[in-house]
């Protein structure tokens, strides 16, 4: 589980599976969609502005 | 803000990364310094209403010039440390100390220069390591690039000069992997921020006196535990975006989080939470105080002082001091337990649950002012 989350979170270079470029494109599109859905509630970063 | 603005990506990150990749090694440091200075001026001006906020970029130029005087065992290194502490103290703690001691007059137009808590710690690191001889005299342009590297300028990770410069001279040539990993990390960080951290505001927004007064114990615990998850998702998201941004340049920044809430004791928690700060505090506060190679009473004092510094660094308020004290006490208790019962081990599940509970309970001090936090604990315990 950790390996999967770290790979798909961009933390590690080596992952449990090799994805081709179109699959990465689809994955990024999914992330952008999630960001688009939730970004209306923009708030400051908690840690930054102290 | 900043990392969730289009300006960051369109005006700074993408142009700077592309130019950096296409430039020769001799030009790259100047490029990072120019983009870093523009980044500071733009966001200091945009986010801070104070007219002198953008002018604080001069602090960086002063530091860059003054650092040329540093030599091994030189008094200038010590002056460099003192001036960084003074800069941080004046901007961040002056009004707090006036309110606390009633000595002097408040500074009504006080403002915080962008990223002051982080860049001053990098200045101190460089001065101390030059004093110790850990860092040899480097090039002016490399130091400029180090202090002006904008992805980590505002909230870390707190870099080390000797780890950063090799990346500057020989950035990764694997463009495809860097783009893939960097973009994935930035997008995953933004998802963490928007879809997880911000969503938890619906719960953490209740951590105010009026709501605490009417909530039952379980609800109070639920709210403060939600804050624990929110601050983790929030700051680890910020670190993800900073590290992912640096990756687009072919530069690897130090990691800041490594599953801290899965750790089974408080010492391990601090080795996995805000790692770059924990390393900084160990190297520049705990070890200079004597570290753990002194008498037990002195080690306990060293731990307490280090966590008090951590607390006060996190914010100018008594609640942050209390938060630092809370973690200092937990670290001391863990140390005494290990010394008293070196062979006895608790079940991994219980030790994990206890660590998770105590760390999350401690966020009460972080998330509320001291008076509200006291009210919170009074409601929780009575």
Coordinates of C-alpha atoms in Angstrom, one line a residue:
Chain A
X1 CA 0.0 0.0 0.0
X2 CA 2.8 2.4 1.0
X3 CA 4.7 1.6 -2.2
X4 CA 1.6 2.3 -4.4
X5 CA 0.8 5.6 -2.6
X6 CA 4.4 6.8 -2.8
X7 CA 4.7 5.9 -6.5
X8 CA 1.5 7.5 -7.5
X9 CA 2.2 10.5 -5.2
X10 CA 5.5 11.1 -7.1
X11 CA 7.6 10.3 -4.0
X12 CA 9.6 7.3 -5.4
X13 CA 11.0 6.8 -8.8
X14 CA 10.6 3.0 -8.9
X15 CA 7.0 1.7 -8.6
X16 CA 5.2 -1.6 -8.4
X17 CA 4.3 -1.3 -12.1
X18 CA 5.4 0.4 -15.2
X19 CA 2.9 2.8 -16.8
X20 CA 3.1 4.0 -20.4
X21 CA 2.8 7.7 -21.2
X22 CA -1.0 7.6 -22.1
X23 CA -1.7 6.1 -18.7
X24 CA 0.2 8.8 -17.0
X25 CA -1.7 11.4 -19.0
X26 CA -5.0 9.8 -17.9
X27 CA -3.8 9.8 -14.3
X28 CA -2.8 13.4 -14.4
X29 CA -6.1 14.3 -16.0
X30 CA -7.9 12.6 -13.1
X31 CA -5.8 14.5 -10.5
X32 CA -6.5 17.8 -12.4
X33 CA -10.2 17.0 -12.3
X34 CA -10.1 16.4 -8.5
X35 CA -8.2 19.7 -8.1
X36 CA -10.8 21.5 -10.3
X37 CA -13.7 20.0 -8.2
X38 CA -12.2 21.1 -4.9
X39 CA -10.2 24.2 -5.6
X40 CA -13.2 26.6 -5.0
X41 CA -12.6 26.3 -1.3
X42 CA -9.1 27.8 -1.6
X43 CA -7.6 28.6 1.8
X44 CA -4.1 29.6 2.9
X45 CA -1.5 27.0 3.7
X46 CA -1.6 26.5 7.5
X47 CA 2.2 26.3 7.9
X48 CA 3.3 29.0 5.6
X49 CA 1.8 32.2 6.9
X50 CA 2.9 32.2 10.5
Chain B
X1 CA -1.1 30.8 -0.8
X2 CA 1.6 31.0 -3.6
X3 CA 1.6 27.2 -4.5
X4 CA -2.1 27.3 -5.3
X5 CA -1.9 30.4 -7.5
X6 CA -1.6 30.3 -11.3
X7 CA 1.1 33.0 -11.1
X8 CA 3.5 30.6 -9.4
X9 CA 3.3 28.1 -12.2
X10 CA 3.0 30.4 -15.2
X11 CA 5.3 33.3 -14.2
X12 CA 7.9 31.5 -12.2
X13 CA 8.1 27.7 -12.1
X14 CA 7.7 26.8 -15.8
X15 CA 9.8 29.6 -17.3
X16 CA 12.5 29.2 -14.6
X17 CA 12.7 25.4 -15.0
X18 CA 12.8 25.6 -18.8
X19 CA 15.5 28.3 -18.8
X20 CA 17.5 26.4 -16.2
X21 CA 17.4 23.2 -18.3
X22 CA 18.5 25.1 -21.4
X23 CA 21.3 27.2 -19.7
X24 CA 25.0 26.4 -19.3
X25 CA 26.3 25.6 -15.8
X26 CA 27.8 29.0 -15.4
X27 CA 24.5 30.8 -16.1
X28 CA 22.2 28.6 -14.0
X29 CA 23.0 30.1 -10.5
X30 CA 22.4 33.7 -11.8
X31 CA 19.2 32.5 -13.3
X32 CA 17.9 31.0 -10.1
X33 CA 18.9 34.2 -8.2
X34 CA 17.1 36.4 -10.7
X35 CA 13.9 34.3 -10.7
X36 CA 14.1 33.9 -6.9
X37 CA 14.4 37.7 -6.3
X38 CA 11.5 38.4 -8.7
X39 CA 9.5 35.7 -7.0
X40 CA 10.1 37.2 -3.6
X41 CA 9.3 40.8 -4.7
X42 CA 6.1 39.6 -6.6
X43 CA 4.6 37.6 -3.8
X44 CA 5.8 39.8 -1.0
X45 CA 4.1 42.7 -2.7
X46 CA 1.0 40.6 -3.7
X47 CA 0.4 38.9 -0.3
X48 CA 1.7 41.5 2.1
X49 CA 0.0 44.9 2.2
X50 CA 3.1 46.5 3.8
X51 CA 4.9 48.8 1.5
X52 CA 8.3 47.6 2.8
X53 CA 7.5 43.9 2.4
X54 CA 9.1 43.6 -1.1
X55 CA 12.1 45.6 0.0
X56 CA 13.0 42.8 2.3
X57 CA 14.7 41.1 -0.7
X58 CA 17.6 43.3 0.3
X59 CA 18.1 41.0 3.3
X60 CA 19.1 38.2 0.9
X61 CA 21.6 40.4 -0.9
X62 CA 23.1 41.6 2.4
X63 CA 23.4 38.0 3.5
X64 CA 25.0 36.9 0.2
X65 CA 27.5 39.7 0.5
X66 CA 28.2 39.2 4.2
X67 CA 28.7 35.5 3.8
X68 CA 31.8 36.2 1.8
X69 CA 33.5 37.2 5.0
X70 CA 32.9 33.8 6.6
X71 CA 36.0 31.7 7.4
X72 CA 36.6 28.7 9.6
X73 CA 36.5 29.8 13.3
X74 CA 35.9 33.4 12.1
X75 CA 34.1 35.9 14.3
X76 CA 32.1 36.9 11.1
X77 CA 30.3 33.5 11.2
X78 CA 29.2 34.3 14.7
X79 CA 28.1 37.8 13.7
X80 CA 26.2 36.1 10.8
X81 CA 24.3 33.9 13.2
X82 CA 23.5 36.8 15.5
X83 CA 22.2 39.0 12.7
X84 CA 19.9 36.2 11.4
X85 CA 18.5 35.7 14.9
X86 CA 18.1 39.5 15.3
X87 CA 16.2 39.7 11.9
X88 CA 13.9 36.9 12.9
X89 CA 13.4 38.3 16.4
X90 CA 12.6 41.8 15.3
X91 CA 10.1 40.9 12.7
X92 CA 8.5 37.9 14.4
X93 CA 8.8 38.3 18.1
X94 CA 9.1 42.0 18.9
X95 CA 5.4 42.7 19.5
X96 CA 5.0 39.3 21.3
X97 CA 7.7 40.2 23.7
X98 CA 6.3 43.7 24.3
X99 CA 2.9 42.2 25.0
X100 CA 4.5 39.7 27.4
X101 CA 6.8 42.0 29.3
X102 CA 5.2 45.4 28.8
X103 CA 8.6 46.8 28.1
X104 CA 8.9 49.1 25.1
X105 CA 6.2 50.2 22.6
X106 CA 4.3 48.0 20.2
X107 CA 5.2 48.2 16.5
X108 CA 1.8 48.8 15.0
X109 CA 2.9 48.4 11.3
X110 CA 4.7 45.1 12.0
X111 CA 4.8 42.6 9.2
X112 CA 6.4 39.2 8.5
X113 CA 8.8 39.1 5.5
X114 CA 7.9 36.2 3.2
X115 CA 9.5 32.9 4.4
X116 CA 11.5 34.6 7.2
X117 CA 11.3 31.6 9.5
X118 CA 12.8 29.4 6.9
X119 CA 15.4 31.5 5.1
X120 CA 16.9 32.7 8.4
X121 CA 17.4 29.1 9.4
X122 CA 19.3 28.4 6.1
X123 CA 21.4 31.5 6.8
X124 CA 22.3 30.2 10.2
X125 CA 23.1 26.7 8.9
X126 CA 25.6 28.2 6.4
X127 CA 27.2 30.5 9.0
X128 CA 27.6 27.7 11.5
X129 CA 28.9 25.1 9.0
X130 CA 31.4 27.6 7.6
X131 CA 32.5 28.3 11.2
X132 CA 32.9 24.5 11.8
X133 CA 34.7 24.1 8.5
X134 CA 32.1 21.6 7.3
X135 CA 31.6 23.8 4.2
X136 CA 34.6 25.1 2.3
X137 CA 34.5 28.5 0.7
X138 CA 32.3 28.3 -2.3
X139 CA 31.4 30.6 -5.1
X140 CA 29.3 33.7 -4.6
X141 CA 26.9 32.8 -7.4
X142 CA 26.3 29.3 -5.8
X143 CA 25.3 30.8 -2.5
X144 CA 23.0 33.3 -4.2
X145 CA 21.3 30.4 -6.0
X146 CA 21.1 28.5 -2.7
X147 CA 19.3 31.3 -0.8
X148 CA 17.2 32.4 -3.7
X149 CA 16.0 29.0 -4.8
X150 CA 12.3 29.9 -4.8
X151 CA 10.5 26.4 -4.6
X152 CA 11.8 26.0 -1.0
X153 CA 12.1 29.7 -0.1
X154 CA 8.8 30.2 1.6
X155 CA 8.3 27.1 3.7
X156 CA 11.1 24.7 3.1
X157 CA 12.2 22.0 3.1
X158 CA 15.1 23.6 4.9
X159 CA 18.1 22.9 2.6
X160 CA 21.8 22.3 3.3
X161 CA 24.3 24.1 1.1
X162 CA 26.6 21.2 0.7
X163 CA 23.7 19.0 -0.5
X164 CA 22.3 21.6 -2.8
X165 CA 25.3 22.8 -4.8
X166 CA 26.2 19.4 -6.4
X167 CA 22.7 19.4 -7.9
X168 CA 23.2 22.9 -9.2
X169 CA 26.5 21.9 -10.9
X170 CA 25.2 18.6 -12.2
X171 CA 21.4 18.5 -12.3
X172 CA 19.8 15.3 -13.4
X173 CA 19.9 14.8 -17.1
X174 CA 16.9 12.4 -17.1
X175 CA 14.4 15.0 -18.2
X176 CA 11.5 12.5 -18.7
X177 CA 11.7 10.9 -15.3
X178 CA 12.1 14.4 -13.7
X179 CA 9.1 15.7 -15.5
X180 CA 7.0 12.7 -14.7
X181 CA 7.9 12.5 -11.0
X182 CA 7.9 16.3 -10.5
X183 CA 4.5 16.8 -12.2
X184 CA 3.0 13.8 -10.4
X185 CA 4.2 15.1 -7.1
X186 CA 2.9 18.6 -7.6
X187 CA -0.5 17.4 -8.7
X188 CA -0.7 14.9 -5.9
X189 CA 0.3 17.7 -3.5
X190 CA -2.5 19.9 -4.8
X191 CA -5.0 17.1 -4.4
X192 CA -3.9 16.6 -0.8
X193 CA -4.3 20.3 -0.1
X194 CA -7.6 20.9 -1.8
X195 CA -9.4 17.5 -1.5
X196 CA -8.2 16.5 2.0
X197 CA -6.7 19.4 4.0
X198 CA -9.2 22.1 3.0
X199 CA -12.1 19.7 3.4
X200 CA -11.2 19.1 7.0
X201 CA -11.7 22.8 7.7
X202 CA -15.4 21.9 8.1
X203 CA -14.4 20.1 11.3
X204 CA -11.4 22.1 12.5
X205 CA -13.4 25.3 12.2
X206 CA -15.2 24.3 15.4
X207 CA -12.1 24.7 17.5
X208 CA -13.3 28.0 18.9
X209 CA -14.5 28.8 22.4
X210 CA -18.2 29.0 21.6
X211 CA -18.3 25.6 19.9
X212 CA -16.1 24.0 22.5
X213 CA -18.4 25.1 25.3
X214 CA -21.3 23.1 23.8
X215 CA -19.5 20.0 22.5
X216 CA -19.1 16.6 24.3
X217 CA -15.7 15.0 25.0
X218 CA -15.8 12.7 22.0
X219 CA -16.6 15.5 19.7
X220 CA -13.8 17.6 21.1
X221 CA -11.3 14.8 20.5
X222 CA -12.7 14.3 17.0
X223 CA -12.2 17.9 16.1
X224 CA -8.6 18.1 17.4
X225 CA -7.7 14.8 15.8
X226 CA -9.2 16.2 12.5
X227 CA -6.8 19.2 13.0
X228 CA -3.9 16.7 13.3
X229 CA -4.8 15.2 9.9
X230 CA -5.4 18.6 8.4
X231 CA -2.0 20.0 9.3
X232 CA -0.3 16.8 8.1
X233 CA -2.1 16.9 4.7
X234 CA -1.6 20.6 4.5
X235 CA 2.1 20.8 5.2
X236 CA 3.1 17.5 3.5
X237 CA 1.1 18.8 0.5
X238 CA 3.2 22.0 0.6
X239 CA 6.4 20.0 0.8
X240 CA 5.3 17.7 -2.0
X241 CA 4.8 20.8 -4.3
X242 CA 8.1 22.3 -3.3
X243 CA 10.0 19.0 -3.9
X244 CA 8.1 18.3 -7.1
X245 CA 8.8 21.9 -8.3
X246 CA 12.6 21.4 -7.6
X247 CA 12.5 18.1 -9.5
X248 CA 11.5 20.0 -12.7
X249 CA 14.9 21.7 -12.4
X250 CA 16.6 18.3 -12.0
X251 CA 17.2 19.2 -8.3
X252 CA 16.3 16.9 -5.4
X253 CA 15.3 18.6 -2.2
X254 CA 15.4 16.7 1.1
X255 CA 12.2 14.9 2.1
X256 CA 10.1 16.5 4.9
X257 CA 7.7 13.7 5.8
X258 CA 7.9 9.9 6.0
X259 CA 4.7 8.5 7.4
X260 CA 5.0 10.2 10.8
X261 CA 1.6 9.1 12.0
X262 CA 2.6 5.4 11.6
X263 CA 5.5 5.7 14.1
X264 CA 5.4 3.9 17.4
X265 CA 7.2 6.4 19.7
X266 CA 7.6 10.1 19.9
X267 CA 11.3 10.0 19.0
X268 CA 10.5 8.2 15.8
X269 CA 7.6 10.6 15.2
X270 CA 10.1 13.5 15.2
X271 CA 12.5 11.7 12.9
X272 CA 9.6 11.4 10.4
X273 CA 7.7 14.7 10.9
X274 CA 9.1 17.9 9.3
X275 CA 12.4 16.1 8.9
X276 CA 14.4 19.0 7.6
X277 CA 13.5 21.1 10.7
X278 CA 14.2 18.2 13.1
X279 CA 17.7 17.8 11.5
X280 CA 18.3 21.5 11.8
X281 CA 17.3 21.5 15.5
X282 CA 19.4 18.5 16.2
X283 CA 22.5 19.9 14.5
X284 CA 22.3 23.6 15.5
X285 CA 20.5 23.5 18.9
X286 CA 20.5 20.0 20.6
X287 CA 24.1 19.0 19.7
X288 CA 25.7 22.4 20.5
X289 CA 23.9 22.2 23.9
X290 CA 25.7 18.9 24.5
X291 CA 23.3 16.5 22.9
X292 CA 22.7 13.2 24.7
X293 CA 26.3 12.6 25.8
X294 CA 25.9 14.5 29.1
X295 CA 24.6 13.7 32.5
X296 CA 20.9 12.6 32.5
X297 CA 19.7 15.9 34.0
X298 CA 21.5 17.9 31.3
X299 CA 20.2 15.7 28.5
X300 CA 16.7 16.3 29.8
X301 CA 17.3 20.1 29.9
X302 CA 18.8 19.9 26.3
X303 CA 15.7 18.1 25.0
X304 CA 13.4 20.6 26.7
X305 CA 15.3 23.6 25.4
X306 CA 15.4 22.2 21.9
X307 CA 11.6 21.6 21.8
X308 CA 11.0 25.0 23.3
X309 CA 13.0 26.5 20.4
X310 CA 10.9 24.4 18.1
X311 CA 7.7 25.7 19.7
X312 CA 8.6 29.4 19.6
X313 CA 9.9 29.0 16.0
X314 CA 6.5 27.8 15.0
X315 CA 4.8 31.0 16.2
X316 CA 4.9 34.0 18.4
X317 CA 2.4 32.9 21.0
X318 CA 2.3 31.2 24.4
X319 CA 0.3 28.3 22.9
X320 CA 3.3 27.5 20.6
X321 CA 5.6 27.5 23.7
X322 CA 3.1 25.1 25.4
X323 CA 3.1 22.9 22.3
X324 CA 6.9 22.7 22.3
X325 CA 6.9 22.0 26.0
X326 CA 4.3 19.2 25.5
X327 CA 6.6 17.5 22.9
X328 CA 9.7 18.1 25.1
X329 CA 7.9 16.3 28.0
X330 CA 6.9 13.4 25.7
X331 CA 10.4 13.0 24.5
X332 CA 11.8 13.1 28.0
X333 CA 9.2 10.6 29.2
X334 CA 10.1 8.3 26.3
X335 CA 13.8 8.6 27.0
X336 CA 13.3 7.8 30.7
X337 CA 11.1 4.9 29.9
X338 CA 13.8 3.4 27.5
X339 CA 16.5 3.9 30.2
X340 CA 14.3 2.4 33.0
X341 CA 13.0 -0.6 31.0
X342 CA 15.5 -1.2 28.1
X343 CA 14.3 -4.7 27.6
X344 CA 10.6 -4.2 28.0
X345 CA 8.6 -3.7 24.8
X346 CA 5.0 -2.7 24.4
X347 CA 2.8 -4.2 21.8
X348 CA 3.4 -2.3 18.5
X349 CA -0.3 -1.5 18.2
X350 CA -0.5 0.0 21.7
X351 CA 2.7 2.0 21.3
X352 CA 1.4 3.3 17.9
X353 CA -2.0 4.2 19.3
X354 CA -0.4 5.9 22.3
X355 CA 1.9 7.9 20.1
X356 CA -0.9 8.9 17.7
X357 CA -3.2 9.9 20.6
X358 CA -0.6 12.0 22.4
X359 CA 0.7 13.8 19.2
X360 CA -2.8 14.6 18.1
X361 CA -3.9 15.8 21.5
X362 CA -0.9 18.1 21.5
X363 CA -2.3 19.9 18.3
X364 CA -4.8 21.5 20.7
X365 CA -2.0 23.9 21.8
X366 CA -1.0 24.5 18.2
X367 CA -4.5 25.2 16.8
X368 CA -5.8 27.5 19.5
X369 CA -4.5 30.3 21.6
X370 CA -3.5 29.3 25.1
X371 CA -6.6 30.5 26.9
X372 CA -8.9 28.6 24.4
X373 CA -6.6 25.5 24.7
X374 CA -6.9 25.6 28.5
X375 CA -10.7 25.8 28.1
X376 CA -10.5 22.9 25.7
X377 CA -8.6 20.7 28.1
X378 CA -10.9 21.8 31.0
X379 CA -13.9 20.7 29.0
X380 CA -12.2 17.5 28.0
X381 CA -11.2 16.5 31.5
X382 CA -14.1 17.7 33.7

